PDB file of C-alpha atoms in Angstrom:
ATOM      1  CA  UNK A  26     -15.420  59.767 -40.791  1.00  0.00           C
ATOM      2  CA  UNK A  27     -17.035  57.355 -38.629  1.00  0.00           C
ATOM      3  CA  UNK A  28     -15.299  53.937 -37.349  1.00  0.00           C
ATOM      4  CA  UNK A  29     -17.287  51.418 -35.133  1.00  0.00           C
ATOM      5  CA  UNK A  30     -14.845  48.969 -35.094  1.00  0.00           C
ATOM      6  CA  UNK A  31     -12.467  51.038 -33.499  1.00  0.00           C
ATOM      7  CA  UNK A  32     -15.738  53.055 -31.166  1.00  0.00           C
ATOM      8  CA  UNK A  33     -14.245  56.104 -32.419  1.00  0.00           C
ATOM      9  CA  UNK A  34     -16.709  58.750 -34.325  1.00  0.00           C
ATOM     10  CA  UNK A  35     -15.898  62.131 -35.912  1.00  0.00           C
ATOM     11  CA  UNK A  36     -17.070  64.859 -37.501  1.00  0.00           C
ATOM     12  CA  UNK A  37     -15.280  67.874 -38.585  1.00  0.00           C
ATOM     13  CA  UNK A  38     -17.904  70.784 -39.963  1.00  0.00           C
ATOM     14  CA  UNK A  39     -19.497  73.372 -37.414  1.00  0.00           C
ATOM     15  CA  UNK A  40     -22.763  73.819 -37.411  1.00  0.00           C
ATOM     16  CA  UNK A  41     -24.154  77.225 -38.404  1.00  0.00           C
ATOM     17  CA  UNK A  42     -26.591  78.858 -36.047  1.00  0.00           C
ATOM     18  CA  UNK A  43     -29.861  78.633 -35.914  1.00  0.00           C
ATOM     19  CA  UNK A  44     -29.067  75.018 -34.523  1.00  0.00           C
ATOM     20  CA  UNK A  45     -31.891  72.606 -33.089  1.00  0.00           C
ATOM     21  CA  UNK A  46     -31.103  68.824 -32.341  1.00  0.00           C
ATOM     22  CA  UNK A  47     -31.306  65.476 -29.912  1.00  0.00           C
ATOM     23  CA  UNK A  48     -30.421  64.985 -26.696  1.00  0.00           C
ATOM     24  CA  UNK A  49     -29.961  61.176 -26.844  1.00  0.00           C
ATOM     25  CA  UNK A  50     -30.778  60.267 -23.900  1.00  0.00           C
ATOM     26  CA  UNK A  51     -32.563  62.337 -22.734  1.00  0.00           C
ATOM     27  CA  UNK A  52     -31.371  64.009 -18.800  1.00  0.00           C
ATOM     28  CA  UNK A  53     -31.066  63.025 -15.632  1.00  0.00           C
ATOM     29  CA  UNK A  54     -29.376  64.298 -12.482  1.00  0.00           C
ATOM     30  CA  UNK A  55     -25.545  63.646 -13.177  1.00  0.00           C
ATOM     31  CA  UNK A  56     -25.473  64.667 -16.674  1.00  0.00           C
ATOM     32  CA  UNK A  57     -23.807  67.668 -18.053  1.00  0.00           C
ATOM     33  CA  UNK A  58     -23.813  69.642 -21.107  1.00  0.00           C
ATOM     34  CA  UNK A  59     -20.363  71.632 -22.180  1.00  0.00           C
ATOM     35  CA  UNK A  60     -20.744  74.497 -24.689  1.00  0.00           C
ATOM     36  CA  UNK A  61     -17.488  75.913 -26.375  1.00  0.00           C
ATOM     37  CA  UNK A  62     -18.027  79.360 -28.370  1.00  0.00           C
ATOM     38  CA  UNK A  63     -17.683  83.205 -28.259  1.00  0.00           C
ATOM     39  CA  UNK A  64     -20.153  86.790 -28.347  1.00  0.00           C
ATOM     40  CA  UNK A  65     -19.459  88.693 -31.388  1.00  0.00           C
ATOM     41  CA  UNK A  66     -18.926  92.460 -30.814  1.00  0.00           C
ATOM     42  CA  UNK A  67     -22.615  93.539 -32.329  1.00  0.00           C
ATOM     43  CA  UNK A  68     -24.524  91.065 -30.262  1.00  0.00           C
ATOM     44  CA  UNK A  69     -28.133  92.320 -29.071  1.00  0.00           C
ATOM     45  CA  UNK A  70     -29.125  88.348 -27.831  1.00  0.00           C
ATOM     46  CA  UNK A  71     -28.855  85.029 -27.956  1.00  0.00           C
ATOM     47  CA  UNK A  72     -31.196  81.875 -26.811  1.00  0.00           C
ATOM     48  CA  UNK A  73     -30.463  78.458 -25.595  1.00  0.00           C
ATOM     49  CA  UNK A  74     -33.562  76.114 -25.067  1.00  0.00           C
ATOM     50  CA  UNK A  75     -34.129  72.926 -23.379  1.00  0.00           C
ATOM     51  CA  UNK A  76     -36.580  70.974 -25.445  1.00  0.00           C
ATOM     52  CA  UNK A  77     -39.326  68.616 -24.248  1.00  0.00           C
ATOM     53  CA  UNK A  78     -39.263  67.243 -27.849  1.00  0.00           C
ATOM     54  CA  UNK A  79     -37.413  67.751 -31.272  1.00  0.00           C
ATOM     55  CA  UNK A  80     -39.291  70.471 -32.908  1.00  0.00           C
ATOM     56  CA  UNK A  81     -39.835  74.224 -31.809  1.00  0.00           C
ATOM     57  CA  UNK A  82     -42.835  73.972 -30.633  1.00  0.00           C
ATOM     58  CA  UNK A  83     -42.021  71.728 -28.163  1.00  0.00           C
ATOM     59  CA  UNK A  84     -42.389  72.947 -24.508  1.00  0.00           C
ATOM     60  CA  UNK A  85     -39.410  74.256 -23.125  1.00  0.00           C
ATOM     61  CA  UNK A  86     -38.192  73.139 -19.534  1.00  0.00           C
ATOM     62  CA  UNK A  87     -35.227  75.959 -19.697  1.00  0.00           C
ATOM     63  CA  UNK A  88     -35.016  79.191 -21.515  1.00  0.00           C
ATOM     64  CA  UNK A  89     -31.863  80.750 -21.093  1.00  0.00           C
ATOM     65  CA  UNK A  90     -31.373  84.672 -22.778  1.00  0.00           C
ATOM     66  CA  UNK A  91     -28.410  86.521 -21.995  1.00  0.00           C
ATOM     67  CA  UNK A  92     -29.876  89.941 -23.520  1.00  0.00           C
ATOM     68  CA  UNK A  93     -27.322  93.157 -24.744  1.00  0.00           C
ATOM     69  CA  UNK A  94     -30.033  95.764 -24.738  1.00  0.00           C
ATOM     70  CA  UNK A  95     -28.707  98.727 -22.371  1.00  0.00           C
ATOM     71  CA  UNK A  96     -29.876  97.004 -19.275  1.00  0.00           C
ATOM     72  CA  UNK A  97     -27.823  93.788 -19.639  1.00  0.00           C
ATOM     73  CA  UNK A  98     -29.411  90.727 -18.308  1.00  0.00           C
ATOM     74  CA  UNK A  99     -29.953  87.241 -18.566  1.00  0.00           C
ATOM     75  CA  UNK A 100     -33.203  85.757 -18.803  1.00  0.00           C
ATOM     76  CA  UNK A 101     -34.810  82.361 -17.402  1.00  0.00           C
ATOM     77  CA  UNK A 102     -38.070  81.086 -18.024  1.00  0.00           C
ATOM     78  CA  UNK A 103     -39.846  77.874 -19.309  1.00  0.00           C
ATOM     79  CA  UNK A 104     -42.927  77.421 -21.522  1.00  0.00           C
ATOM     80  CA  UNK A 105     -45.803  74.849 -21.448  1.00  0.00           C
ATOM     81  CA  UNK A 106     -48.575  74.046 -23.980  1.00  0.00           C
ATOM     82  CA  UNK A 107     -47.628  77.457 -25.209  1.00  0.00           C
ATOM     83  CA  UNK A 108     -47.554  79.395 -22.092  1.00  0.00           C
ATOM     84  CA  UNK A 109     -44.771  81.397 -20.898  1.00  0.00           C
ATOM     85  CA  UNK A 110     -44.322  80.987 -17.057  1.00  0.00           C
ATOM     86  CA  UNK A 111     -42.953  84.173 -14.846  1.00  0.00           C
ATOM     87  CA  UNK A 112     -39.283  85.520 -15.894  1.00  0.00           C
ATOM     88  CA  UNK A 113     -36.324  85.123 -13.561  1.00  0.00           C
ATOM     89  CA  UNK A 114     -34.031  87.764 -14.488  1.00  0.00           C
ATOM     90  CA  UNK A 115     -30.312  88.343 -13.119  1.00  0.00           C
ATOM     91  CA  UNK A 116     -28.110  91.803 -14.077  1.00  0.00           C
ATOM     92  CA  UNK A 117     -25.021  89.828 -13.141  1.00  0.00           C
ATOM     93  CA  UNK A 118     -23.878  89.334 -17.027  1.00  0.00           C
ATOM     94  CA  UNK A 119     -21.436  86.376 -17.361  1.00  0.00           C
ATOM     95  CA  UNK A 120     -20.887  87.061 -21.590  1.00  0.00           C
ATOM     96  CA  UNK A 121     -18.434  89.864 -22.864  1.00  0.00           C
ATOM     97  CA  UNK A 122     -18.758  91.265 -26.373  1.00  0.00           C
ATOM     98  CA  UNK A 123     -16.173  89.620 -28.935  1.00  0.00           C
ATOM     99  CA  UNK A 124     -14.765  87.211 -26.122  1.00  0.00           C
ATOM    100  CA  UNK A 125     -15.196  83.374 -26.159  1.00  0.00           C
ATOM    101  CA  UNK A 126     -17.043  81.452 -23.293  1.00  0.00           C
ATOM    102  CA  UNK A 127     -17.282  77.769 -21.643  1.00  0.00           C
ATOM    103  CA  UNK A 128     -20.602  77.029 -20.128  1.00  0.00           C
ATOM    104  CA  UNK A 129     -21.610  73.982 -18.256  1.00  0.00           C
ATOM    105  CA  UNK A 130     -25.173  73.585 -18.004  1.00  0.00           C
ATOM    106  CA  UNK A 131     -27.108  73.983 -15.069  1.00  0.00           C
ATOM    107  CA  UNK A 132     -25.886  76.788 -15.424  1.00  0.00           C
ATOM    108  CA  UNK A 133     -21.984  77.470 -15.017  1.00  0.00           C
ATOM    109  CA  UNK A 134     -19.860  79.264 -17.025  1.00  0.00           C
ATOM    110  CA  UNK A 135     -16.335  80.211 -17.190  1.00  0.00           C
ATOM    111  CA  UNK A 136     -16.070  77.603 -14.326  1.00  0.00           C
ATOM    112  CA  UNK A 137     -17.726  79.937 -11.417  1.00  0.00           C
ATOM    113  CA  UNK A 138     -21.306  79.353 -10.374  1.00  0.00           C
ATOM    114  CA  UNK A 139     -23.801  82.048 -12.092  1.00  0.00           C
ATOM    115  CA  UNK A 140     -27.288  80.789 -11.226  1.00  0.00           C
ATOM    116  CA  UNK A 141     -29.527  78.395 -10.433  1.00  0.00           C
ATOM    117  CA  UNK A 142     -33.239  77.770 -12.032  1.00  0.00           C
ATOM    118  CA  UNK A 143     -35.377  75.405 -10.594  1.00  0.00           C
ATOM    119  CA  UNK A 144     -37.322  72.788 -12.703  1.00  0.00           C
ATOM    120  CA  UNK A 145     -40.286  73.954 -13.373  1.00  0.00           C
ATOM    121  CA  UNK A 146     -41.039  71.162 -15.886  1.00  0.00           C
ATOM    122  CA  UNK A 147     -39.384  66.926 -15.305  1.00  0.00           C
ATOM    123  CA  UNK A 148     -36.600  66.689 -16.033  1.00  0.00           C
ATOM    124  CA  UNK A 149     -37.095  62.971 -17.584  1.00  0.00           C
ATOM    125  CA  UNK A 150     -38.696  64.756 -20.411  1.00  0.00           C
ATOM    126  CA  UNK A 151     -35.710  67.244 -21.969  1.00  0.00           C
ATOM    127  CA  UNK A 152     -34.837  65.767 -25.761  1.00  0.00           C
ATOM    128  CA  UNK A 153     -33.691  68.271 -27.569  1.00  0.00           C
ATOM    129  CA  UNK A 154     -31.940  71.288 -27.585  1.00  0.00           C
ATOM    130  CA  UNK A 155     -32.138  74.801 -29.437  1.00  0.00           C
ATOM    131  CA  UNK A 156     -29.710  77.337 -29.757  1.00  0.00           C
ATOM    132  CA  UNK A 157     -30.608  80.892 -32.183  1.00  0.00           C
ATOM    133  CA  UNK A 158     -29.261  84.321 -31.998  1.00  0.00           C
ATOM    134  CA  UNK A 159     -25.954  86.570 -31.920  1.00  0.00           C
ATOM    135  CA  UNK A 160     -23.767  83.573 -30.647  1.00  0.00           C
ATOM    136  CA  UNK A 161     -21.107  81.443 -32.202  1.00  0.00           C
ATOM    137  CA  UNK A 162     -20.688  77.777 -31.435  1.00  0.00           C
ATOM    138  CA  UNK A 163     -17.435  75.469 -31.573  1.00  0.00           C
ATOM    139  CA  UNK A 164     -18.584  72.712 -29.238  1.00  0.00           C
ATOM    140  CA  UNK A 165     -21.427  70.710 -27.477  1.00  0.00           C
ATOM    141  CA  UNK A 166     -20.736  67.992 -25.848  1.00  0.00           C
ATOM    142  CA  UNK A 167     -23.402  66.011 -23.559  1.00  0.00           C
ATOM    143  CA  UNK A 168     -21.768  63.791 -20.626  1.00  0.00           C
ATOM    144  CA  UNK A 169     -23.331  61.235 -18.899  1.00  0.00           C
ATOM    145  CA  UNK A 170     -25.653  60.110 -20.649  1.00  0.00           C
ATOM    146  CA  UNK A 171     -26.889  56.759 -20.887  1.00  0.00           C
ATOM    147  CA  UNK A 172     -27.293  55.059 -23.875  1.00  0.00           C
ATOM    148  CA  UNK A 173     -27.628  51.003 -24.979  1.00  0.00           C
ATOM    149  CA  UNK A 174     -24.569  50.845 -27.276  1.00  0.00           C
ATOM    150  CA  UNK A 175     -21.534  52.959 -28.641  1.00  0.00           C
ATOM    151  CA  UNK A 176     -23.520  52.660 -31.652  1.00  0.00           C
ATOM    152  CA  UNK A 177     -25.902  55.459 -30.264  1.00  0.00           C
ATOM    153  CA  UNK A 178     -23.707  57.235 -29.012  1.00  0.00           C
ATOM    154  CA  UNK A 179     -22.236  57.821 -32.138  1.00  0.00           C
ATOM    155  CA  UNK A 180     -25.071  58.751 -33.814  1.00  0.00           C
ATOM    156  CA  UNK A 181     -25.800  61.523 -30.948  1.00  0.00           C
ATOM    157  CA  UNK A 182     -22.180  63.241 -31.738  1.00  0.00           C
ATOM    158  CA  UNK A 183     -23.206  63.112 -35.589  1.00  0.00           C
ATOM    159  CA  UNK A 184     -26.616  64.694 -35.252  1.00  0.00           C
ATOM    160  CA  UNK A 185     -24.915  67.655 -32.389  1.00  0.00           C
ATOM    161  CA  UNK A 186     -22.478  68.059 -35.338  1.00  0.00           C
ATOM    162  CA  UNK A 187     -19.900  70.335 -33.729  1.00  0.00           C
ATOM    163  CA  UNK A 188     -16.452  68.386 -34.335  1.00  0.00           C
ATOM    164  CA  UNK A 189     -16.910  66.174 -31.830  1.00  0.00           C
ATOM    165  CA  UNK A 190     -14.124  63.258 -31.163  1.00  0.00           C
ATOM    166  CA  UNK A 191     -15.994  60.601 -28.642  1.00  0.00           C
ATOM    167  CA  UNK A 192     -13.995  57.035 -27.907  1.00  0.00           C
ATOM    168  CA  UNK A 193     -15.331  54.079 -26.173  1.00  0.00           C
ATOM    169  CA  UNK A 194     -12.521  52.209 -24.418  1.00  0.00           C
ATOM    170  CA  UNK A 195     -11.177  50.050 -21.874  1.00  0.00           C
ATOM    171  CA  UNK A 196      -9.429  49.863 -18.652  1.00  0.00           C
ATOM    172  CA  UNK A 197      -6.109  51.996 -17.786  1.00  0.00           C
ATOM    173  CA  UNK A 198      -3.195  52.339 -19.113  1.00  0.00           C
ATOM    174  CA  UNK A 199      -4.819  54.465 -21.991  1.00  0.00           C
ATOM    175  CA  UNK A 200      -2.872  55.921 -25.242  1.00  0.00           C
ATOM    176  CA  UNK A 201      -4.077  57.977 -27.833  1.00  0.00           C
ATOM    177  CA  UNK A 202      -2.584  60.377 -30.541  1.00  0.00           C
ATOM    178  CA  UNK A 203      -4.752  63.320 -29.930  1.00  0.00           C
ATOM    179  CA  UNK A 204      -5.839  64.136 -33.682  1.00  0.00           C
ATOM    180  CA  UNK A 205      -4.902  67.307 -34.855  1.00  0.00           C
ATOM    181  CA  UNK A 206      -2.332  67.923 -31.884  1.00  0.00           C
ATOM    182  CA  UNK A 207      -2.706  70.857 -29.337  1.00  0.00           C
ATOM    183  CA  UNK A 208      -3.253  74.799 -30.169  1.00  0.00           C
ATOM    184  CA  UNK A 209      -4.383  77.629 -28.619  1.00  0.00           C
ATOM    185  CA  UNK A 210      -8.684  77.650 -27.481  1.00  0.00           C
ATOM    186  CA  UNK A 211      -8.537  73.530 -27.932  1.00  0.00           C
ATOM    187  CA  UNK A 212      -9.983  71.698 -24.838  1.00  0.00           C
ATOM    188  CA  UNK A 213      -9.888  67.940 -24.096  1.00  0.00           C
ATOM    189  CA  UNK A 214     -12.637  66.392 -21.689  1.00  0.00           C
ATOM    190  CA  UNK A 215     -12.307  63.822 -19.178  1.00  0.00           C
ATOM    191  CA  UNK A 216     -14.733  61.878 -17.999  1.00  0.00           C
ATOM    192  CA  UNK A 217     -14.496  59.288 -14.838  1.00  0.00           C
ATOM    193  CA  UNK A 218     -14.151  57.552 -11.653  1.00  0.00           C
ATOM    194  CA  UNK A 219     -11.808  56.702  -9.263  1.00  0.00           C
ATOM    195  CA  UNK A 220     -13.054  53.546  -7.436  1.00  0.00           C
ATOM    196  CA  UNK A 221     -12.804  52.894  -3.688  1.00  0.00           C
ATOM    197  CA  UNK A 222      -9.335  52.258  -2.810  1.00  0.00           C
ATOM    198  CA  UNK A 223      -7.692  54.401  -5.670  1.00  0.00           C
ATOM    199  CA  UNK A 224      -4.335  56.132  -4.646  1.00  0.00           C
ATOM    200  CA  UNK A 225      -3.434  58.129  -7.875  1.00  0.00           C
ATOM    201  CA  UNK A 226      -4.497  58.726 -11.248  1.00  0.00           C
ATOM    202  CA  UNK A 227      -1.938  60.047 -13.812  1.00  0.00           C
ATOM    203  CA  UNK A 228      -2.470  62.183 -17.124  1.00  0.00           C
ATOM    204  CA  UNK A 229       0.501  63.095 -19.389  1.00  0.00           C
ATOM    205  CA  UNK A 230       0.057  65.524 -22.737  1.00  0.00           C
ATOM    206  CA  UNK A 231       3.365  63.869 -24.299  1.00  0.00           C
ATOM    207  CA  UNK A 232       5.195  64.908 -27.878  1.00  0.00           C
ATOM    208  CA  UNK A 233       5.025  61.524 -29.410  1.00  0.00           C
ATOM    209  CA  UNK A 234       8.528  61.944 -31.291  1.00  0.00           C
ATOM    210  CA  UNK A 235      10.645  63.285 -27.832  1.00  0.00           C
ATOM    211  CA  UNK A 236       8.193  61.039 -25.401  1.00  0.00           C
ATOM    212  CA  UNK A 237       8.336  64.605 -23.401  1.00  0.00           C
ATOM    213  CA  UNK A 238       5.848  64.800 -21.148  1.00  0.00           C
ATOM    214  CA  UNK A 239       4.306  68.542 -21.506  1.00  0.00           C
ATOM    215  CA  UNK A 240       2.117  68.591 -18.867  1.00  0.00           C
ATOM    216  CA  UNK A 241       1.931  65.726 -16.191  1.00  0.00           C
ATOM    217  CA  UNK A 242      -1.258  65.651 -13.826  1.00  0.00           C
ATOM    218  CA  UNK A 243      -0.937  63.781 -11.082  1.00  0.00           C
ATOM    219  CA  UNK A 244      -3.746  63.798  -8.729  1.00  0.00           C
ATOM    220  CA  UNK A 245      -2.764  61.423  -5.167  1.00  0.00           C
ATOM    221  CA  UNK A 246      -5.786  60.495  -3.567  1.00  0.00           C
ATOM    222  CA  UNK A 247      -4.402  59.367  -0.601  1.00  0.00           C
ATOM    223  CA  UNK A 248      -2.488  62.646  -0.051  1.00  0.00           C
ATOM    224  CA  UNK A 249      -4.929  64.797  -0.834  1.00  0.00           C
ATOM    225  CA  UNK A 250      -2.596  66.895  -3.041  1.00  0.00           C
ATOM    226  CA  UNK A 251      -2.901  67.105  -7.304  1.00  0.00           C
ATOM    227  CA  UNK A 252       1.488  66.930  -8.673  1.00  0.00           C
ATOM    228  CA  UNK A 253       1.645  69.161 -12.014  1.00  0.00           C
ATOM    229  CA  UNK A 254       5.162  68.953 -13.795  1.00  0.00           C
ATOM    230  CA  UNK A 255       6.892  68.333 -16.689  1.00  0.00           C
ATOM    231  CA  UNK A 256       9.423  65.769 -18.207  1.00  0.00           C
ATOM    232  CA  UNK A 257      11.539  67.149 -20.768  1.00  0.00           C
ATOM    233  CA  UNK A 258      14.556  65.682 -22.120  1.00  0.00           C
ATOM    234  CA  UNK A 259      14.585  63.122 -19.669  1.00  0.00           C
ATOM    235  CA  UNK A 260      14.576  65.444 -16.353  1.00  0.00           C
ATOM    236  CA  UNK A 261      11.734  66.354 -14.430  1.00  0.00           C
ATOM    237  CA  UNK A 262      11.151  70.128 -13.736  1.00  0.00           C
ATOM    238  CA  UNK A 263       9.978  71.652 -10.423  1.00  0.00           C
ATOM    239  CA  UNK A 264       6.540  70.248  -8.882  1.00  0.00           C
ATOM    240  CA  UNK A 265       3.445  72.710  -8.156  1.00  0.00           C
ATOM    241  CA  UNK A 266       1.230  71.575  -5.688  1.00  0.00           C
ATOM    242  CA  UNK A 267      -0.435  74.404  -4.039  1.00  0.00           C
ATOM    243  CA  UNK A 268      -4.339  74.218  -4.439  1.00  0.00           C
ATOM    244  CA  UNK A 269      -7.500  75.613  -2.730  1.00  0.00           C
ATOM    245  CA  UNK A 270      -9.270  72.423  -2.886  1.00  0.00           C
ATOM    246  CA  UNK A 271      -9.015  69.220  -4.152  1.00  0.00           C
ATOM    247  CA  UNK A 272     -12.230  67.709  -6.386  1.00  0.00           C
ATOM    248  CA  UNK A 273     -10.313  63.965  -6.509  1.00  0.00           C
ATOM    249  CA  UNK A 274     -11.576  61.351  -3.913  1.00  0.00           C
ATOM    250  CA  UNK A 275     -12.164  57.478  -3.505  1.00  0.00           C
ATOM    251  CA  UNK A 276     -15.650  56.374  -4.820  1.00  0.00           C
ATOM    252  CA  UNK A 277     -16.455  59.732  -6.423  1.00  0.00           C
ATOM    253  CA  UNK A 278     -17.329  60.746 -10.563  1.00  0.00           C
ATOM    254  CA  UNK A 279     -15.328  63.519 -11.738  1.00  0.00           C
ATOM    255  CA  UNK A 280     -15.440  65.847 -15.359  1.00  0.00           C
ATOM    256  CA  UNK A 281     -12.539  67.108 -16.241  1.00  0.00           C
ATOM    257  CA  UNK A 282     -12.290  69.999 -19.045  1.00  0.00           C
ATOM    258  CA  UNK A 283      -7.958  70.687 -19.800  1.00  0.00           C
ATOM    259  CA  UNK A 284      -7.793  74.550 -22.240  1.00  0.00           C
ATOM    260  CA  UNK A 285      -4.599  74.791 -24.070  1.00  0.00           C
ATOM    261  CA  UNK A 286      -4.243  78.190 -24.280  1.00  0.00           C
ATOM    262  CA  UNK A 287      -0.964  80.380 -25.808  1.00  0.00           C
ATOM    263  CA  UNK A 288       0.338  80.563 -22.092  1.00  0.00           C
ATOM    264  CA  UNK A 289      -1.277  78.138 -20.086  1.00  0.00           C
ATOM    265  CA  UNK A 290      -3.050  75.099 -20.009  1.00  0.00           C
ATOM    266  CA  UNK A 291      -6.495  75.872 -17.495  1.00  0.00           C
ATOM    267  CA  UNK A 292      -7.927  73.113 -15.970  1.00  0.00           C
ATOM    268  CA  UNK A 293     -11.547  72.787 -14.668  1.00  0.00           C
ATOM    269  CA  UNK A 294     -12.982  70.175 -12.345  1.00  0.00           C
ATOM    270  CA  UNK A 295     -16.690  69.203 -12.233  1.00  0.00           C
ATOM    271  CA  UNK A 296     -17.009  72.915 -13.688  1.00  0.00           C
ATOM    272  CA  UNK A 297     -14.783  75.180 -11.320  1.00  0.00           C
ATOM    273  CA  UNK A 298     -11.515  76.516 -11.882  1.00  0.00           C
ATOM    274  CA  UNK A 299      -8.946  74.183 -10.189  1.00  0.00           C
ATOM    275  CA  UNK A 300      -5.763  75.381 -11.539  1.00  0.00           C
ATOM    276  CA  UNK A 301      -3.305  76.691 -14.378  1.00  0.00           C
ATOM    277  CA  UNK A 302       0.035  75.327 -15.854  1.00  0.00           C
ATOM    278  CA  UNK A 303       2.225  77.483 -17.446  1.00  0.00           C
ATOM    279  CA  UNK A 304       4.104  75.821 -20.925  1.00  0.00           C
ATOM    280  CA  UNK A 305       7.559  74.529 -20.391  1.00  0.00           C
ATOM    281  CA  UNK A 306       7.983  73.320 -23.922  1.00  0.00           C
ATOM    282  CA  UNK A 307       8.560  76.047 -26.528  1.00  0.00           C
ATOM    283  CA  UNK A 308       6.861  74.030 -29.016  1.00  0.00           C
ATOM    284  CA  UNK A 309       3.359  73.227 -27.333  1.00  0.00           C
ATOM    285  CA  UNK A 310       1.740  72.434 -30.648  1.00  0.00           C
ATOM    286  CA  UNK A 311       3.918  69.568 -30.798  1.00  0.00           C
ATOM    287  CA  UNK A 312       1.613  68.058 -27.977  1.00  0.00           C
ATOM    288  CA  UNK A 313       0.261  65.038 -30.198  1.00  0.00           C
ATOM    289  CA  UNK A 314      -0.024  62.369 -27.348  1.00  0.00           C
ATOM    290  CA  UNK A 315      -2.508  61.794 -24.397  1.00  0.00           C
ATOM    291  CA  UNK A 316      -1.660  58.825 -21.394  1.00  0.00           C
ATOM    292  CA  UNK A 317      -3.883  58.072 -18.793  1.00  0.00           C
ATOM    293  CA  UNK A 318      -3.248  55.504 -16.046  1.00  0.00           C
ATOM    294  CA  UNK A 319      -3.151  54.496 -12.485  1.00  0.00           C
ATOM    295  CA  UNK A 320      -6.670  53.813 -10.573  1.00  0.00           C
ATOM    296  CA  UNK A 321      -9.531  55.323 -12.681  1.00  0.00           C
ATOM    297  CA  UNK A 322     -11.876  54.180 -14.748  1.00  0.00           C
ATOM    298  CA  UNK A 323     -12.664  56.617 -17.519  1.00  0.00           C
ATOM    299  CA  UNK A 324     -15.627  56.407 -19.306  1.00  0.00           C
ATOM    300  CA  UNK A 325     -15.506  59.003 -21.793  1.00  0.00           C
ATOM    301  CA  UNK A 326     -12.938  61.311 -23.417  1.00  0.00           C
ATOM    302  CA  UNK A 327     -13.733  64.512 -25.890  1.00  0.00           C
ATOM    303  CA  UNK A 328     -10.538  65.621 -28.340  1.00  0.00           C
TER     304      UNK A 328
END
């Protein structure tokens, strides 16, 4: 279903692979793209391409091929007016057969830095992207981008075509039934800023009927410490607030990508691994509710 009144655009069916579509918007430094899916156990390879137009002949600014072939690689190279340029190769295999994956392009995955590839091509020119091979996809979702209208961007989420949930809202306090509710593999994506002069920024996963809070994120700007806790039948439980660094600051962007998993929820931050919360509820698929406020301005969020 699609609502523009409300800026709020679905659609439910996953795409089968071979997949080629739009990047509205093209890129630009800033943007990100987040890729949700898993290696089957007979893989040999898999392709992603970074199109300099919609169709396959386009040239292709990135050319990423993890290969399964005995002498496990990946694979990085570009193409222009039908050339291939030199390979850039790396043995350092980030994929496991029959496991799922998160990948933040350029190029993270699983939250830990994996490589770097120069542009060989601008950057201003990437519209599309192609994806063909032993691989299974749940989710794309492109952040950052900058388009005219919510119109647009609703259109972008329909031609991707991976069950996307996109909202375009206002300021803080935010509340939202999350549709579907939580379960194991789901991830939620946070998009925003804290201005200059922000102190805290608060994010609850609530149970709607209880008004438990689940999980509370509470990242204090000023103290340079991010609060996880929970709030269940009316009592707070103990705080954790041990971290090796902390991505929040005055003035500064931030994407945020929350995993429910059976155990844990795993948070990452601008695509590294900032910390996990174990469930205190019993019933974590009761999680139907997400809350945002204090000082932050988000501009996107991905159910």
């Amino acid at each position: 279903s699609k609502d523009f009144n409300n800026d709020e655009y679905s659609l439910c069916t996953v795409q089968s692979i071979p997949y080629l579509g739009p990047i509205y918007g093209g890129l630009r430094e800033g943007v990100s793209i987040y890729i949700q899916g898993s290696i089957p156990e007979d893989i040999t390879r898999f392709f992603l391409n970074l199109l300099c137009g919609e169709s396959e002949s386009s040239d292709i600014a990135l050319h990423f091929n993890p290969r399964f072939d005995g002498w496990d690689k990946v694979v990085f190279n570009s193409c222009e007016e039908g050339s291939w340029g030199s390979e850039d190769k790396t043995r350092d295999m980030p994929f496991s057969k029959g496991e799922a994956f998160e990948m933040v392009i350029v190029i993270k995955v699983n939250g830990n830095d994996f490589y770097t590839f120069q542009h060989r091509l601008p950057l201003e020119r990437v519209r599309a992207m192609q994806i063909a091979g032993d691989v299974c996809i749940q989710t794309i979702n492109v952040i950052g981008v900058r388009l005219p209208e919510h119109e647009a961007l609703g259109s972008m989420l329909w031609a991707l075509g991976f069950g996307l949930w996109a909202l375009g809202f206002g300021p803080v306090p935010y509340s939202n039934m999350i549709p579907g509710g939580m379960y194991p593999k789901r991830t939620l994506i946070i998009r925003g800023m804290l201005p200059y002069g922000a102190e805290r920024l608060c994010i609850n996963f609530m149970v709607s009927r209880s008004r438990d809070i689940a999980f509370h994120m509470n990242p204090r700007v000023r103290e340079g410490v991010v609060v996880r806790n929970s709030m269940i039948g009316g009592n707070w439980g103990q705080e954790d607030r041990e971290l090796s660094m902390n991505p929040f600051s005055e003035g500064q962007y931030f994407d945020m990508s929350i995993r429910c998993g059976s155990e844990r929820f795993k948070v990452f931050v601008n695509g590294q691994h900032l910390f996990d919360f174990f469930h205190r509820l019993q019933s974590f698929n009761e999680i139907d509710m997400l809350e945002i406020e204090g000082d932050v301005q988000i501009s996107y969020i991905h159910f």
